[in-house]
Amino acid sequence: MSARHRLRAGVHGAVQGVGFRPFVYTTAAALGLTGSVRNDTSGAIIEIEGEDVAIHEFLRRLRRNPPPLAVVESIETENIPVSGGTGFVIADTTEADGGRTLVSPDVAMCDKCAAEQRDPADRRYRHAFVNCTNCGPRFTIIASLPYDRAATTMSPFEMCVDCAREYADPADRRFHAQPVCCPNCGPSLSFSEGATRTRGESALQRARALLRDGAIVGVKGIGGYHLACDAGNHAAVTEIRRRKRRGDKPFALMVPDVAGARGIVELDAVAAGLLCSPTRPIVVLPRRTDASVSELVAPRNPDLGVMLAYSPVHTLLFGLPGDEPVADILVMTSANLSGEPICCTDADALGRLAWLADGWLSHDREILVPCDDSVLRVVDGNELPVRRSRGYAPLPVALPVPVPPTLAVGADVKNTLAVADNRYAWLSAHIGDVDDLATLTAFGRTAHHLTTLTGVDPEVIVADAHPGYRSTEWAYRNANGRPVRTVQHHHAHIAAVMAEHGLAGPVLGFAFDGTGYGPDGAIWGGELLEADYKGFVRLAQLKYIPLAGGDLSVLRPYRMALSHLWAAGLRWDTDLAPVRACPPAERRALEHQLHTGAGCVPTSSMGRLFDAVSALIGVRQTVDYEAQAAIELEGLARSADADQTGYNFAFDTGRSPIVFDPAPVLEAALVDLRSGVPAAVIGAQFHRAVAGLIAELAVARAAPGQVVALSGGVFQNVLLVRLTLDTLRAKGFEVFTHRQVPPNDGGIALGQLLVGNAT
């Protein structure tokens, strides 16, 4: 028999509240090892004693086969004296100095819990809060670490005898599952309808009845309230759109299972895997022509955003076997006003926002931090984040270089903030547009919660270089003597995609978006940068075009079309859709602005060029939501076959940076338009022209072996990304796109962290 040894292992990562200690217990028992495991603020501490062969096998299983929700980032081991003893012990949590652990995100109900909820013989039958160590709320209910029940919003609910027995049994899958509860001891449902309030099963049935009757119901889930209605009921969808003042912005849909998703969208294996994953994101997919949803769910949009029911409350809303049907497809949209964070407090739902719903299905488990649904698209077989939130936040992103404790406050649109220390960054859930008191309040709460959970005490604050951003103003107001460093918007975009992939640079970075403050005072957005974390050189730019009236031209793409026509020396003929869309008085005022420069700011925005082309060919003249004109242009272009050559930009290579001019593209599009070429084909040709432009610039300016990085909101366009990847790869380039954070401003904070600390 070989000699016994004892080992202490410090395990760092997302190892609390995910069944990690029971896993360690059962693994050690199976291998005949003795010792203990406990949580502390750095993760988990394991002491293991036994023969060498068994200890090595234990460590192998620890690294390769942890529980489904655990993330083992590192294991540090040291030999310690043998102490003997029998059995293995799960010890109490300890308070240790230094180190940090990772908080698990909120995850969807697992199959075992779903089976219990459906089983009339199970004591958790029809339980709206069923969970175990493999599923349920985490991030949104945790106030502080270590992760114990007393530090969560489950602390007011004392476990019954049966739940306490499960909680204390290392062989049970609910061992130390902090939200564990049952109908006898957990939170309870309630339904508020004006002054009337019902509880329990009656609350659920009243909510289901209203949905069946075409009403709008507020539903409190894991990370906040949703507004729900029957997606096939045209009148209900019309009304929910009116109440939310939503314009034409698409609604997300929820279905009970993947079969329901297949009935409304085109689903491949990658998309199906994302839908069914524990994160349960909204996945934006091509709409089936026979999808049984109201056209007003996503007007003039070929895609639908769909997610599967992910919480026990959602599955009960759809109904269990034997229940009277409600609807096969529900609109499930955030309960908020446009741009605000998702509503997460009962006071807001039943007070300030009460008029949004005909009734509110709530519960008495508090939500500490709002966490909206994540949104993904699929490109080239890979996920492309549009919004990184529930299911992903606050899992860290590994950094290619260490940074000091830092807070990055992001941008003002699609805001997320981030903290970092050493080689990890933690991004918040989606907050929203920082343009009102509600969002600023949520912003401050989120910053406090994220620093508390991660243990990061920021020594540095990093913000966007735009002097008028509210997020930047917040950074200065809350600096408290700490340095505030500002980062150019598009540099942060490129740094974000570099950070995701561990690139040191310099890379050839294409930053295409709608708006970003340039060092020259212009509005940038069509940029080719050679960049590393320390700095950038602007190698090329879209030709400056007058942006007349600021946001007015953003909301009215016909103005951008007229500005581009004017800059290209093309006439405002009355046969053109944007000319007809612009009222005569406004047209005269706009012409005066363009000639005099009054009220104009130069912009190189590629996003505004997409708007202009959309308006020029008659797709969209005014918008109700961000990027609507470009989104509808992409959707139309996807339906057409286009000439492989596309249109061509002109280049002024005698200037530094190189200036690429869209005038020939616009002129060619006008010729095709007047020749009767369908708008869809013209749109496809334009997309090919932009992809060709990127490839041409890359060939002209790349150093040997230099990689290409794509970032900015324009690269949410799946058609453009596919064409660009194909074109660049055909020319031998290695291309990096976003996989972990969005290419839009939701990923800006990650780039800020790296650039703000580069020396």
PDB file of N, CA, C and O in Angstrom, residues 437-458:
ATOM      1  N   LEU A 437     -33.579  59.956 -15.284  1.00  0.00           N
ATOM      2  CA  LEU A 437     -33.271  59.720 -13.875  1.00  0.00           C
ATOM      3  C   LEU A 437     -33.343  58.243 -13.526  1.00  0.00           C
ATOM      4  O   LEU A 437     -32.512  57.727 -12.776  1.00  0.00           O
ATOM      5  N   ALA A 438     -34.343  57.525 -14.090  1.00  0.00           N
ATOM      6  CA  ALA A 438     -34.498  56.108 -13.764  1.00  0.00           C
ATOM      7  C   ALA A 438     -33.260  55.311 -14.153  1.00  0.00           C
ATOM      8  O   ALA A 438     -32.782  54.456 -13.402  1.00  0.00           O
ATOM      9  N   THR A 439     -32.722  55.603 -15.342  1.00  0.00           N
ATOM     10  CA  THR A 439     -31.550  54.860 -15.793  1.00  0.00           C
ATOM     11  C   THR A 439     -30.311  55.258 -15.004  1.00  0.00           C
ATOM     12  O   THR A 439     -29.480  54.406 -14.656  1.00  0.00           O
ATOM     13  N   LEU A 440     -30.159  56.543 -14.699  1.00  0.00           N
ATOM     14  CA  LEU A 440     -29.013  56.984 -13.905  1.00  0.00           C
ATOM     15  C   LEU A 440     -29.044  56.374 -12.508  1.00  0.00           C
ATOM     16  O   LEU A 440     -28.004  55.992 -11.959  1.00  0.00           O
ATOM     17  N   THR A 441     -30.240  56.265 -11.938  1.00  0.00           N
ATOM     18  CA  THR A 441     -30.370  55.636 -10.622  1.00  0.00           C
ATOM     19  C   THR A 441     -29.964  54.170 -10.695  1.00  0.00           C
ATOM     20  O   THR A 441     -29.222  53.662  -9.847  1.00  0.00           O
ATOM     21  N   ALA A 442     -30.470  53.475 -11.733  1.00  0.00           N
ATOM     22  CA  ALA A 442     -30.094  52.073 -11.921  1.00  0.00           C
ATOM     23  C   ALA A 442     -28.601  51.935 -12.165  1.00  0.00           C
ATOM     24  O   ALA A 442     -27.961  50.975 -11.704  1.00  0.00           O
ATOM     25  N   PHE A 443     -28.018  52.881 -12.874  1.00  0.00           N
ATOM     26  CA  PHE A 443     -26.590  52.883 -13.161  1.00  0.00           C
ATOM     27  C   PHE A 443     -25.791  52.906 -11.853  1.00  0.00           C
ATOM     28  O   PHE A 443     -24.858  52.105 -11.663  1.00  0.00           O
ATOM     29  N   GLY A 444     -26.158  53.811 -10.958  1.00  0.00           N
ATOM     30  CA  GLY A 444     -25.455  53.909  -9.675  1.00  0.00           C
ATOM     31  C   GLY A 444     -25.612  52.663  -8.825  1.00  0.00           C
ATOM     32  O   GLY A 444     -24.648  52.183  -8.220  1.00  0.00           O
ATOM     33  N   ARG A 445     -26.843  52.110  -8.781  1.00  0.00           N
ATOM     34  CA  ARG A 445     -27.073  50.882  -8.015  1.00  0.00           C
ATOM     35  C   ARG A 445     -26.260  49.725  -8.584  1.00  0.00           C
ATOM     36  O   ARG A 445     -25.706  48.905  -7.841  1.00  0.00           O
ATOM     37  N   THR A 446     -26.215  49.647  -9.915  1.00  0.00           N
ATOM     38  CA  THR A 446     -25.491  48.556 -10.562  1.00  0.00           C
ATOM     39  C   THR A 446     -24.008  48.635 -10.262  1.00  0.00           C
ATOM     40  O   THR A 446     -23.352  47.617 -10.001  1.00  0.00           O
ATOM     41  N   ALA A 447     -23.448  49.833 -10.313  1.00  0.00           N
ATOM     42  CA  ALA A 447     -22.023  50.000 -10.009  1.00  0.00           C
ATOM     43  C   ALA A 447     -21.719  49.533  -8.588  1.00  0.00           C
ATOM     44  O   ALA A 447     -20.731  48.821  -8.341  1.00  0.00           O
ATOM     45  N   HIS A 448     -22.575  49.897  -7.649  1.00  0.00           N
ATOM     46  CA  HIS A 448     -22.368  49.495  -6.250  1.00  0.00           C
ATOM     47  C   HIS A 448     -22.477  47.981  -6.099  1.00  0.00           C
ATOM     48  O   HIS A 448     -21.633  47.340  -5.446  1.00  0.00           O
ATOM     49  N   HIS A 449     -23.500  47.383  -6.718  1.00  0.00           N
ATOM     50  CA  HIS A 449     -23.725  45.945  -6.591  1.00  0.00           C
ATOM     51  C   HIS A 449     -22.572  45.159  -7.202  1.00  0.00           C
ATOM     52  O   HIS A 449     -22.089  44.175  -6.625  1.00  0.00           O
ATOM     53  N   LEU A 450     -22.104  45.594  -8.375  1.00  0.00           N
ATOM     54  CA  LEU A 450     -21.049  44.864  -9.063  1.00  0.00           C
ATOM     55  C   LEU A 450     -19.735  44.932  -8.292  1.00  0.00           C
ATOM     56  O   LEU A 450     -19.015  43.925  -8.180  1.00  0.00           O
ATOM     57  N   THR A 451     -19.407  46.095  -7.746  1.00  0.00           N
ATOM     58  CA  THR A 451     -18.167  46.199  -6.972  1.00  0.00           C
ATOM     59  C   THR A 451     -18.268  45.393  -5.675  1.00  0.00           C
ATOM     60  O   THR A 451     -17.283  44.789  -5.240  1.00  0.00           O
ATOM     61  N   THR A 452     -19.457  45.343  -5.086  1.00  0.00           N
ATOM     62  CA  THR A 452     -19.640  44.554  -3.864  1.00  0.00           C
ATOM     63  C   THR A 452     -19.471  43.068  -4.138  1.00  0.00           C
ATOM     64  O   THR A 452     -18.767  42.360  -3.409  1.00  0.00           O
ATOM     65  N   LEU A 453     -20.107  42.570  -5.196  1.00  0.00           N
ATOM     66  CA  LEU A 453     -20.049  41.139  -5.499  1.00  0.00           C
ATOM     67  C   LEU A 453     -18.652  40.695  -5.898  1.00  0.00           C
ATOM     68  O   LEU A 453     -18.231  39.587  -5.567  1.00  0.00           O
ATOM     69  N   THR A 454     -17.940  41.532  -6.633  1.00  0.00           N
ATOM     70  CA  THR A 454     -16.620  41.127  -7.129  1.00  0.00           C
ATOM     71  C   THR A 454     -15.501  41.446  -6.152  1.00  0.00           C
ATOM     72  O   THR A 454     -14.396  40.906  -6.283  1.00  0.00           O
ATOM     73  N   GLY A 455     -15.770  42.314  -5.189  1.00  0.00           N
ATOM     74  CA  GLY A 455     -14.721  42.726  -4.274  1.00  0.00           C
ATOM     75  C   GLY A 455     -13.718  43.676  -4.888  1.00  0.00           C
ATOM     76  O   GLY A 455     -12.653  43.923  -4.320  1.00  0.00           O
ATOM     77  N   VAL A 456     -14.040  44.236  -6.053  1.00  0.00           N
ATOM     78  CA  VAL A 456     -13.143  45.192  -6.708  1.00  0.00           C
ATOM     79  C   VAL A 456     -13.395  46.589  -6.132  1.00  0.00           C
ATOM     80  O   VAL A 456     -14.520  47.090  -6.174  1.00  0.00           O
ATOM     81  N   ASP A 457     -12.359  47.187  -5.592  1.00  0.00           N
ATOM     82  CA  ASP A 457     -12.426  48.561  -5.089  1.00  0.00           C
ATOM     83  C   ASP A 457     -11.682  49.442  -6.090  1.00  0.00           C
ATOM     84  O   ASP A 457     -10.452  49.559  -6.038  1.00  0.00           O
ATOM     85  N   PRO A 458     -12.398  50.062  -7.027  1.00  0.00           N
ATOM     86  CA  PRO A 458     -11.728  50.723  -8.153  1.00  0.00           C
ATOM     87  C   PRO A 458     -10.790  51.849  -7.712  1.00  0.00           C
ATOM     88  O   PRO A 458     -11.156  52.704  -6.909  1.00  0.00           O
TER      89      PRO A 458
END
